[in-house]
PDB file of C-alpha atoms in Angstrom:
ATOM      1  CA  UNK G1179      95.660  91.321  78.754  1.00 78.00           C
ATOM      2  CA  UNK G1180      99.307  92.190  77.429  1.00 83.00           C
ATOM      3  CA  UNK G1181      97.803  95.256  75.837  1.00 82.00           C
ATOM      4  CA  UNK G1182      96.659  96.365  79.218  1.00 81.00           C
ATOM      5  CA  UNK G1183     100.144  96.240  79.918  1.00 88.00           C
ATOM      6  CA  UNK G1184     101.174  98.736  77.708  1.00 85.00           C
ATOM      7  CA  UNK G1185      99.818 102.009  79.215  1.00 87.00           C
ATOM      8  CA  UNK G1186     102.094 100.926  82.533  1.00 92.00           C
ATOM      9  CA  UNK G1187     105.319 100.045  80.523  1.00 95.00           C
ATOM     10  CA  UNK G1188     107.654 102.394  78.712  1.00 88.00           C
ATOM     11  CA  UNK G1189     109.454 101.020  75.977  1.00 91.00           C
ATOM     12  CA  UNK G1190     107.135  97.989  75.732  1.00 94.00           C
ATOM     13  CA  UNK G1191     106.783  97.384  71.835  1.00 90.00           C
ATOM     14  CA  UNK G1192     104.964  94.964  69.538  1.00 90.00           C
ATOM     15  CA  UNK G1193     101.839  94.577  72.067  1.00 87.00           C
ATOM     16  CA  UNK G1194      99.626  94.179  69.211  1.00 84.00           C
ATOM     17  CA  UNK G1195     101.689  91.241  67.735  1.00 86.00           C
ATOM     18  CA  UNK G1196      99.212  88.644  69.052  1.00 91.00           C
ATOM     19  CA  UNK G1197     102.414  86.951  70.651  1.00 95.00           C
ATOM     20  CA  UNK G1198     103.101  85.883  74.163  1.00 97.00           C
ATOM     21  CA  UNK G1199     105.513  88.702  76.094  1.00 98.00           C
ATOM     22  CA  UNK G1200     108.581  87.321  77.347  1.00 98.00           C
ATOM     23  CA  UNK G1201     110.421  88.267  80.807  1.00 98.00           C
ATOM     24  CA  UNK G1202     114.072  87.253  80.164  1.00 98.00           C
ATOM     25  CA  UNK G1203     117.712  87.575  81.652  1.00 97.00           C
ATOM     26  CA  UNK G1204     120.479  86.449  84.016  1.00 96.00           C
ATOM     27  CA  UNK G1205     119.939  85.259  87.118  1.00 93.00           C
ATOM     28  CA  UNK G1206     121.450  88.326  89.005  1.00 94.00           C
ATOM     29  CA  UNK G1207     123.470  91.369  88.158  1.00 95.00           C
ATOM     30  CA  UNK G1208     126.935  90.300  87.522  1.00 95.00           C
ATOM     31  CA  UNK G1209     128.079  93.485  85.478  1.00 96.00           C
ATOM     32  CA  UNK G1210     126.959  95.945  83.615  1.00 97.00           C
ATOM     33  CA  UNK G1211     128.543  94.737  80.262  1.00 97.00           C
ATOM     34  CA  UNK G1212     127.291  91.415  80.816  1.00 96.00           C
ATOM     35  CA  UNK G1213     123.885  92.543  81.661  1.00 97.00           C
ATOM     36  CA  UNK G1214     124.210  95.280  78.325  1.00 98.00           C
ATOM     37  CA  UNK G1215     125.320  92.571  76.044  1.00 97.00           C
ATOM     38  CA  UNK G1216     122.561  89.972  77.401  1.00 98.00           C
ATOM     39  CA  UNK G1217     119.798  92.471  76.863  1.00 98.00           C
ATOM     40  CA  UNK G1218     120.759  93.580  73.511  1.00 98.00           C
ATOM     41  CA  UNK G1219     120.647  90.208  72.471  1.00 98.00           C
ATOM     42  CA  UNK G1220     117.479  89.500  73.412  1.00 98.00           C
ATOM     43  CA  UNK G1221     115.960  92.837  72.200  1.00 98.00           C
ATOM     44  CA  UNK G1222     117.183  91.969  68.382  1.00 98.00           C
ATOM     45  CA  UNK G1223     115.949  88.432  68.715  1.00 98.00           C
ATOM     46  CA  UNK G1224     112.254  89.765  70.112  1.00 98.00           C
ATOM     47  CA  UNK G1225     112.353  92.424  67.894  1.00 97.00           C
ATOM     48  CA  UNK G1226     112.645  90.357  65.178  1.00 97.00           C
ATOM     49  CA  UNK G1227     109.389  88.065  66.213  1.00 97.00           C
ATOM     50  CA  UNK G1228     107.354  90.972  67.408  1.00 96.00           C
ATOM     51  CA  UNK G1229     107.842  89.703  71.163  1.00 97.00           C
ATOM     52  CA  UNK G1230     107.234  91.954  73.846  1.00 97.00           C
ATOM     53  CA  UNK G1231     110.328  91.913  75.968  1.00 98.00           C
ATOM     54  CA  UNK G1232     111.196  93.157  79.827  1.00 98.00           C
ATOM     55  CA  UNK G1233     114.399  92.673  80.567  1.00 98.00           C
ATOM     56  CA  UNK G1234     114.911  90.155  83.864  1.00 97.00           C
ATOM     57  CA  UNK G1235     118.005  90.603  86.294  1.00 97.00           C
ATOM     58  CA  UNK G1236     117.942  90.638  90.347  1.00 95.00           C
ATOM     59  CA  UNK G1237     119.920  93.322  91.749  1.00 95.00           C
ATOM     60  CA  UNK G1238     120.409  91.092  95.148  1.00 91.00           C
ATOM     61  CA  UNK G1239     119.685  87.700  95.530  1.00 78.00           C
ATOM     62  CA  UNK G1240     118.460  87.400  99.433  1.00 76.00           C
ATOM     63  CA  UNK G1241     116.904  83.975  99.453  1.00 69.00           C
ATOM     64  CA  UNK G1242     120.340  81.574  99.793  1.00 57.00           C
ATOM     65  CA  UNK G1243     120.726  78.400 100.314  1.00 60.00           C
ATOM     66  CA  UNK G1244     124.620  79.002 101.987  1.00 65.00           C
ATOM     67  CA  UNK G1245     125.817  81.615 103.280  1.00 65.00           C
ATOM     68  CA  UNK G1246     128.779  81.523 101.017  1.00 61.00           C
ATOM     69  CA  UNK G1247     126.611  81.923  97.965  1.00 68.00           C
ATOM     70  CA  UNK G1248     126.627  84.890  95.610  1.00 68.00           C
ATOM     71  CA  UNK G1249     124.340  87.776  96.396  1.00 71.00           C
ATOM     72  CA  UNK G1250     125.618  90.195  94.069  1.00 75.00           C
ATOM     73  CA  UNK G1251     126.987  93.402  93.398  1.00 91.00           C
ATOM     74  CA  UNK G1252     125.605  95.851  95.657  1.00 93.00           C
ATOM     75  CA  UNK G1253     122.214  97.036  95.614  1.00 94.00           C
ATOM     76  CA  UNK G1254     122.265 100.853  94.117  1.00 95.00           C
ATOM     77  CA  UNK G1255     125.077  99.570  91.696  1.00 97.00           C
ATOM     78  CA  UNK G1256     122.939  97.076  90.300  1.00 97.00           C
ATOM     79  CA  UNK G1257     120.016  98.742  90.688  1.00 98.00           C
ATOM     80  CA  UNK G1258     122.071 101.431  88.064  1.00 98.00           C
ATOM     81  CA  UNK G1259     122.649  98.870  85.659  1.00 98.00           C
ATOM     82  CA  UNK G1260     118.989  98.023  85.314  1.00 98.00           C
ATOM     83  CA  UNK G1261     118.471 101.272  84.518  1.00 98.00           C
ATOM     84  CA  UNK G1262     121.024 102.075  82.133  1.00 98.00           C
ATOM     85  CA  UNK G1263     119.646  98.747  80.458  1.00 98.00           C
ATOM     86  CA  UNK G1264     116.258 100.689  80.077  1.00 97.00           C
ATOM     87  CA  UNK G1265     117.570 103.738  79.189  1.00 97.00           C
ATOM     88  CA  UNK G1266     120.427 102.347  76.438  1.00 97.00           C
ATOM     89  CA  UNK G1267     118.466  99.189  75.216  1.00 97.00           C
ATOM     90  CA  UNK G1268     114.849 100.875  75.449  1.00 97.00           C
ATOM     91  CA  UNK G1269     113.367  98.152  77.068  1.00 98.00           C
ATOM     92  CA  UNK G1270     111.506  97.806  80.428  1.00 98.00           C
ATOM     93  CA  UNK G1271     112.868  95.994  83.204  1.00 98.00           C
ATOM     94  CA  UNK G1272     111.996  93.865  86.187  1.00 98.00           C
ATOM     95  CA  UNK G1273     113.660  92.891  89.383  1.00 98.00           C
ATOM     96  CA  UNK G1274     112.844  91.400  92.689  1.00 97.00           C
ATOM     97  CA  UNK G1275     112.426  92.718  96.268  1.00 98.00           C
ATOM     98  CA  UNK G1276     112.110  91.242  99.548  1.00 96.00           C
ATOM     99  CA  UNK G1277     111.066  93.417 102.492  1.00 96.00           C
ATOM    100  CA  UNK G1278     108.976  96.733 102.474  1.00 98.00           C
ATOM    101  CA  UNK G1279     111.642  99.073 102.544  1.00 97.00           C
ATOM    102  CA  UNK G1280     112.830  97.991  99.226  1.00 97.00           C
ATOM    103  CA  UNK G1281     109.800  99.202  97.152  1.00 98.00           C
ATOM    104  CA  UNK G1282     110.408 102.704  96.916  1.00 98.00           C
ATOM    105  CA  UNK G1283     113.799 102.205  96.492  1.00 97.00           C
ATOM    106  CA  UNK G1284     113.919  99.130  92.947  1.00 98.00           C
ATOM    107  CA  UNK G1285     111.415 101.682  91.899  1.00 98.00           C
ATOM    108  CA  UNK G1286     113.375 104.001  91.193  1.00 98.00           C
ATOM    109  CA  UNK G1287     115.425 102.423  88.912  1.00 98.00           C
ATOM    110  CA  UNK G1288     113.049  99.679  87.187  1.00 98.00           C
ATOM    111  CA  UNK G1289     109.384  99.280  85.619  1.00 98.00           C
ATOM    112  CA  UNK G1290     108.393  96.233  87.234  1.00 98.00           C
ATOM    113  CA  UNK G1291     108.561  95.379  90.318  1.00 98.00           C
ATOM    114  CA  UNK G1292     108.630  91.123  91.430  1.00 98.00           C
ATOM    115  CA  UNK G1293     107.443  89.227  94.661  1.00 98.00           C
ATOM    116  CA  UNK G1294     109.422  86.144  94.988  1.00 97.00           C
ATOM    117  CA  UNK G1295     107.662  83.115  95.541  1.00 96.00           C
ATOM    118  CA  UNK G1296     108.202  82.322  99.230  1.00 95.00           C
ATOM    119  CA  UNK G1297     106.683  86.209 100.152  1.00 97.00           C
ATOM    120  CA  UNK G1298     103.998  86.237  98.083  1.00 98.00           C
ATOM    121  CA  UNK G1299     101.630  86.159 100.945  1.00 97.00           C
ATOM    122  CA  UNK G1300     103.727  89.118 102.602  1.00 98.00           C
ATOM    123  CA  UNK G1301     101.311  91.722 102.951  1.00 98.00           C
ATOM    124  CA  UNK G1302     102.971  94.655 104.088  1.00 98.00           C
ATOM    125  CA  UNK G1303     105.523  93.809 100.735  1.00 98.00           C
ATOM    126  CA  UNK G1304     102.693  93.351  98.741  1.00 98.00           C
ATOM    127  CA  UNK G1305     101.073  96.842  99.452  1.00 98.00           C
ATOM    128  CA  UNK G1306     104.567  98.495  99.498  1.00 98.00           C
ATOM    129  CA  UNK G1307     104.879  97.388  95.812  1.00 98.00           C
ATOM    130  CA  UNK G1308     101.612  98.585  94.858  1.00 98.00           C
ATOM    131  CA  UNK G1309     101.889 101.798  96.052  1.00 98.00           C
ATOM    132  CA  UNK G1310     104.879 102.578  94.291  1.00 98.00           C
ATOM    133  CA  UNK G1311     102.551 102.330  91.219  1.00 97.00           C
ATOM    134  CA  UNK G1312     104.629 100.005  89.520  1.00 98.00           C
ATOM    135  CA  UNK G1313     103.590  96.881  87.775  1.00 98.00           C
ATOM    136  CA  UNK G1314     104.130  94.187  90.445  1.00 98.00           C
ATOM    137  CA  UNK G1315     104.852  90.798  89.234  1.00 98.00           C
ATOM    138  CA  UNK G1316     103.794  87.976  91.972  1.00 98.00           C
ATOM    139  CA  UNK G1317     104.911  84.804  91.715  1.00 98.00           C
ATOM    140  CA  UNK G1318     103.148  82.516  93.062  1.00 98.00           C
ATOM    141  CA  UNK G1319     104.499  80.035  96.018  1.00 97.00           C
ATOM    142  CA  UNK G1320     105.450  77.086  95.667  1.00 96.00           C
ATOM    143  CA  UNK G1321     103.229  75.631  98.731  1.00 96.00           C
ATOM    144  CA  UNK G1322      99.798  77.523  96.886  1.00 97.00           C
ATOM    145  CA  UNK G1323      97.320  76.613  94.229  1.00 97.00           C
ATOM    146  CA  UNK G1324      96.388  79.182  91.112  1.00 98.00           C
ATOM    147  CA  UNK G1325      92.837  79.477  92.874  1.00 98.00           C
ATOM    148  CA  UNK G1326      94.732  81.023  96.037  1.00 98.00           C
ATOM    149  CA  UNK G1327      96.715  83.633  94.241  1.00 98.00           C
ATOM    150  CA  UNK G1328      93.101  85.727  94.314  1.00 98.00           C
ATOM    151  CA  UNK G1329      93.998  86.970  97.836  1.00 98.00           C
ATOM    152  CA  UNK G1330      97.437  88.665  96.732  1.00 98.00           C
ATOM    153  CA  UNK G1331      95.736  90.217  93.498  1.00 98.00           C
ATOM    154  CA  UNK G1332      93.546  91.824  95.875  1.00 98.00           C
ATOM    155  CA  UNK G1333      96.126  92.973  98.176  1.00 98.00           C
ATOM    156  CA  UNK G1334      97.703  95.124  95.510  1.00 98.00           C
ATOM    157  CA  UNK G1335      94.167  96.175  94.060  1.00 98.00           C
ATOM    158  CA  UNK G1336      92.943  96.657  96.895  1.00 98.00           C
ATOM    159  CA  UNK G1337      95.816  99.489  97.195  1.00 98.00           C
ATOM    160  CA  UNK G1338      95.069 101.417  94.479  1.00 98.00           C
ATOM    161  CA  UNK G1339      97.207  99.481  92.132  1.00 98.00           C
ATOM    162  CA  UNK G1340      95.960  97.868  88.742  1.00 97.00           C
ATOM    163  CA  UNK G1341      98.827  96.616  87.196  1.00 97.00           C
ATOM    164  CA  UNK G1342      99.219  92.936  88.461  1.00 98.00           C
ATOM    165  CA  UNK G1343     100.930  90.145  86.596  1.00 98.00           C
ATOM    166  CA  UNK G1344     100.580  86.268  88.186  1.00 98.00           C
ATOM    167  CA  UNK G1345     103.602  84.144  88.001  1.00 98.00           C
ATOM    168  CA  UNK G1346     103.581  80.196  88.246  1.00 98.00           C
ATOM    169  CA  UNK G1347     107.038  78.922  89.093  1.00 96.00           C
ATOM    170  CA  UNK G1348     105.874  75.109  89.723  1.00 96.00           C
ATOM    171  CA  UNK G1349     105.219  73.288  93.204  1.00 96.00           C
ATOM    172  CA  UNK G1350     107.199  71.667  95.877  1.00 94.00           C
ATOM    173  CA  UNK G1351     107.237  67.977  94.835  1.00 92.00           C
ATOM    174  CA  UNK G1352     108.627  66.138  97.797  1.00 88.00           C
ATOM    175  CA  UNK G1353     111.865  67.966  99.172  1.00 87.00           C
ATOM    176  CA  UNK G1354     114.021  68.504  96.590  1.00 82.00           C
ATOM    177  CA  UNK G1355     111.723  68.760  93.275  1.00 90.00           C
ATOM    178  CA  UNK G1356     109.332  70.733  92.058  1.00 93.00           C
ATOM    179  CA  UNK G1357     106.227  69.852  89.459  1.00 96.00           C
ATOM    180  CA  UNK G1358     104.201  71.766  87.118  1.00 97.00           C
ATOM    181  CA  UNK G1359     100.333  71.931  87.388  1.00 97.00           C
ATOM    182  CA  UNK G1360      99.193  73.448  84.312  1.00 98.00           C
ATOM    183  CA  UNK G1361      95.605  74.186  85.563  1.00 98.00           C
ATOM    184  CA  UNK G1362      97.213  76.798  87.713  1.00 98.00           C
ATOM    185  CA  UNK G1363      97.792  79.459  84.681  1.00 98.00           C
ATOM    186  CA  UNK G1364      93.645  79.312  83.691  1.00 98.00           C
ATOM    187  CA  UNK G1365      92.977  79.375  87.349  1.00 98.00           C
ATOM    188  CA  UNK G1366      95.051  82.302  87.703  1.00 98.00           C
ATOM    189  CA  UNK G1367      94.049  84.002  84.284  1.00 97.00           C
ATOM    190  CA  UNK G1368      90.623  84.129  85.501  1.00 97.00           C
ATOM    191  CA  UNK G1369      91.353  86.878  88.002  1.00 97.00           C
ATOM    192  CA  UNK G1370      91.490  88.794  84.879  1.00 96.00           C
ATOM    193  CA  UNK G1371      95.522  89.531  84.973  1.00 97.00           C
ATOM    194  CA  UNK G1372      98.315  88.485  82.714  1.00 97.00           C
ATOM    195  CA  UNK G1373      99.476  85.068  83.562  1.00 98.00           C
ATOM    196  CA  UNK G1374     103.394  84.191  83.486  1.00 98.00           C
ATOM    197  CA  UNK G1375     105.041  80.771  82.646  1.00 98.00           C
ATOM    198  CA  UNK G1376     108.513  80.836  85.010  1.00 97.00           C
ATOM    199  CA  UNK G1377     109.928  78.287  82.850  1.00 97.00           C
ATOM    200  CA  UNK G1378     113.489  78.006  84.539  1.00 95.00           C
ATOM    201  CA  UNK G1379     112.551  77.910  87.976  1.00 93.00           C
ATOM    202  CA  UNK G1380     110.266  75.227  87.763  1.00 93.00           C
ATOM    203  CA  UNK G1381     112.940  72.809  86.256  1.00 93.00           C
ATOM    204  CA  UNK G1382     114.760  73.264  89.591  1.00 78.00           C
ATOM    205  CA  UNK G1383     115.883  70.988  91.983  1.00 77.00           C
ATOM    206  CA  UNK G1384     115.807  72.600  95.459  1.00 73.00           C
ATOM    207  CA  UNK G1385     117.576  71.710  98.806  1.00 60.00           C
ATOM    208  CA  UNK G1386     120.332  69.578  97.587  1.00 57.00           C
ATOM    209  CA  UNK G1387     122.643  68.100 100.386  1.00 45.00           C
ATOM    210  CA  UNK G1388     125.548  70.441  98.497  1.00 57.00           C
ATOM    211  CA  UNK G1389     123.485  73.686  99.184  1.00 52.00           C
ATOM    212  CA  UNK G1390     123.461  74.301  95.556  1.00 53.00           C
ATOM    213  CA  UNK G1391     120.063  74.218  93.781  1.00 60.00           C
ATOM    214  CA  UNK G1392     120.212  71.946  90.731  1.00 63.00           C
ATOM    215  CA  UNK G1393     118.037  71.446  87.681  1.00 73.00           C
ATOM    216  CA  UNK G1394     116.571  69.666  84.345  1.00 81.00           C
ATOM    217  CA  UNK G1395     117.475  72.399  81.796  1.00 83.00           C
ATOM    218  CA  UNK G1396     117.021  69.964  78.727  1.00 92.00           C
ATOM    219  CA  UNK G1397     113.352  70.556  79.835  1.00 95.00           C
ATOM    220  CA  UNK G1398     112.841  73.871  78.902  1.00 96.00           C
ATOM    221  CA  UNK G1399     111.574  73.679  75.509  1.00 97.00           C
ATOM    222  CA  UNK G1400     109.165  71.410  77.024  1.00 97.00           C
ATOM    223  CA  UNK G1401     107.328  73.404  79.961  1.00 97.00           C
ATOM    224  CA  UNK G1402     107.546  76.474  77.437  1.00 98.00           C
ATOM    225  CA  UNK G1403     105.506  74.976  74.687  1.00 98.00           C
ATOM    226  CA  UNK G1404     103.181  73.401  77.302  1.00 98.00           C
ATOM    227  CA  UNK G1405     102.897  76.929  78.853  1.00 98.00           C
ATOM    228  CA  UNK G1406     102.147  78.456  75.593  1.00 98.00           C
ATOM    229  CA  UNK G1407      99.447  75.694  74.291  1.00 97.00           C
ATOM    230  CA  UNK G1408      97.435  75.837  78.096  1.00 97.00           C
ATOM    231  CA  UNK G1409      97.082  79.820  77.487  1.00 96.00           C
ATOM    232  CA  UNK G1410     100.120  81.870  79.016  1.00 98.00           C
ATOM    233  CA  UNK G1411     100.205  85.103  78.534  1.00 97.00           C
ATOM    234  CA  UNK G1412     103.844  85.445  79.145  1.00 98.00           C
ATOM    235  CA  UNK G1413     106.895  83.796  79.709  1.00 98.00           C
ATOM    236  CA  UNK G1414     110.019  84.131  82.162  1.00 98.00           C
ATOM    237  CA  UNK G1415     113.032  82.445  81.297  1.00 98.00           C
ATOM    238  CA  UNK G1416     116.821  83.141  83.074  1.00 96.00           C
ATOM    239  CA  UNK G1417     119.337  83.099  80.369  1.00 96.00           C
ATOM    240  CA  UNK G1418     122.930  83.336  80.586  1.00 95.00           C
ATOM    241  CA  UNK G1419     126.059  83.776  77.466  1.00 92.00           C
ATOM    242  CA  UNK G1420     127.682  80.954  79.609  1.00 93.00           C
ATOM    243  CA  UNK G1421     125.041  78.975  82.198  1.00 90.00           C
ATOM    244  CA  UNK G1422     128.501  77.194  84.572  1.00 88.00           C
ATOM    245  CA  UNK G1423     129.664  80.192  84.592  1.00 86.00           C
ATOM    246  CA  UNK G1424     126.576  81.983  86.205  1.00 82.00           C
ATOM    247  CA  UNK G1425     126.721  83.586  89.242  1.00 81.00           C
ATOM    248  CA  UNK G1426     123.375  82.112  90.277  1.00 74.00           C
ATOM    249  CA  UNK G1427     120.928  79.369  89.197  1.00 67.00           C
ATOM    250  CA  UNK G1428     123.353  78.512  86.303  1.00 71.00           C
ATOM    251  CA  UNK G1429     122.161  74.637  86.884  1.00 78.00           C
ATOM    252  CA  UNK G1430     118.352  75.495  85.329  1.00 82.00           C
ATOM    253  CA  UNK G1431     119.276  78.633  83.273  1.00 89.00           C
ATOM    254  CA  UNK G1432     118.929  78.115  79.392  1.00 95.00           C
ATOM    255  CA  UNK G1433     122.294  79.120  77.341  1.00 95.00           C
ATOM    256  CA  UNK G1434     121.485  83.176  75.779  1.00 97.00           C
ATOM    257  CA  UNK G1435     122.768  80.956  71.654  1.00 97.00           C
ATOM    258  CA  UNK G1436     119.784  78.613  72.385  1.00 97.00           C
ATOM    259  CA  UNK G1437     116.923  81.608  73.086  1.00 98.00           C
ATOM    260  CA  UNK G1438     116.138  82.488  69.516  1.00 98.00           C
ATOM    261  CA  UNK G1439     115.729  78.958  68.499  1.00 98.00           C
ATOM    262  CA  UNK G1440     113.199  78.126  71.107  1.00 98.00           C
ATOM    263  CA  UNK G1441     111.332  81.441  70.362  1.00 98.00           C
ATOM    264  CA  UNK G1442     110.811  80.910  66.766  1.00 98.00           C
ATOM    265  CA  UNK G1443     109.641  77.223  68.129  1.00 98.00           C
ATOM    266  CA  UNK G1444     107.291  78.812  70.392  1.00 98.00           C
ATOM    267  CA  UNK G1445     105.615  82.022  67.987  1.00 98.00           C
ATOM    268  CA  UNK G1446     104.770  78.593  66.024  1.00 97.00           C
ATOM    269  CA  UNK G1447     102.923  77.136  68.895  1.00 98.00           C
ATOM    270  CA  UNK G1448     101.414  80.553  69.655  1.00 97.00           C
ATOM    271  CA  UNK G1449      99.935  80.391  66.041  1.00 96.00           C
ATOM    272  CA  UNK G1450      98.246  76.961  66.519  1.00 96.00           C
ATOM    273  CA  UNK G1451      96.249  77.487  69.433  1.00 92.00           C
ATOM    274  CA  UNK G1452      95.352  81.169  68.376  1.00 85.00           C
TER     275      UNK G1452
END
């Protein structure tokens, strides 16, 4: 399935590794230094395991919990920096959108294209994104099973668009928790797409009376190896030089000095259940 990938990605190397892909990177665009230095990072440490690697970052972050919170940048100079990450790091990149409109537009700039998890049942977003002929990344909601996610794979197919990827991000657990099923990635993988792990997310801790989404981040290495044993294809984790320093989600975001650790941890897991 990552292979398949391939013929929709520029830049995306080491697809014959055997390995899991990764999808990895702040939060949201905070600079372009920051988001240079990040993806360089990651690049040498992938690189160096044969891991295929898109680089993550949101060029606006719409779904807020305050309306003091961070958004970011502004959306064409983000959008810019995403692009110069392709272009200077020569990797592909991913970032979210949230209404129609913005399809034509993140295209643009990036490779893949991502659904948050609250509008993944969105229709008219979900056909915008496909026929940008992008590779559209759906996440799936929080509220849905694996089995569900059939109905937005055919949304996009169903638009003349092949390249789908299915993202599990954990489900709402009560009000202010989340909980990982792990039948959901073979449930999903059976549509016969590329199955993500959104490790980071689904250590959050939603709808805190402070408005500020917390999180279990000394779980990661946890959900990630489970992830990896059950069959993922891929992986998305946010990572950040400085995580209470973030701009966004800093609470579940794994520190960028701990990635290469966990990765050489998880190429080893990879191996076993090959």
């Amino acid at each position: 399935m990552i292979e398949a990938l391939a013929n929709a990605l520029p830049h995306f190397r080491n697809t014959n590794s055997g390995q899991f892909f990764l999808m990895a990177g702040p939060c949201v665009i905070e600079g372009e230094d920051m988001a240079l230095r990040i993806a360089e990072r990651i690049q040498h440490m992938t690189d160096k395991l044969q891991i295929p690697f898109i680089f993550k970052g949101s060029y606006r972050k719409a779904n807020r919990s305050r309306l003091d919170s961070y958004t970011g940048i502004g959306d064409e100079k983000a959008l810019r920096i995403l692009q110069k990450v392709s272009q200077q790091i020569g990797v592909p990149t991913v970032t979210d959108i949230h209404e129609a409109a913005e399809a034509a537009m993140a295209a643009a700039y990036v490779d893949v294209l991502q659904i948050p998890a609250f509008l993944c049942r969105q229709t008219d977003l979900l056909v915008a994104a496909a026929q940008t002929g992008k590779v559209v990344n759906v996440k799936k909601g929080q509220f849905l099973s694996g089995e569900s996610m059939q109905f937005a794979v055919d949304k996009i197919k169903q638009s003349g668009n092949e390249h789908v990827i299915l993202t599990d991000r954990g489900n709402s657990f009560g009000y202010s928790d989340l909980v990982v099923d792990f039948r959901n990635l073979p449930a999903m993988r059976a549509f016969g797409v590329p199955v993500v792990m959104d490790v980071t997310h689904s250590l959050q801790r939603p709808n805190q009376s402070s408005g500020v989404t917390g999180g279990q981040p000394a779980l990661i290495e946890t959900i990630a190896k489970a992830a990896i044993a059950v069959g993922a294809d891929g992986l998305f984790i946010e990572t950040h030089p400085t995580p209470a320093t973030a701009k966004s989600d800093g609470a579940n975001m794994l520190a960028l000095d701990q990635l290469e650790e966990l990765l050489v941890k998880l190429t080893r897991v990879r191996e076993a259940v090959r």
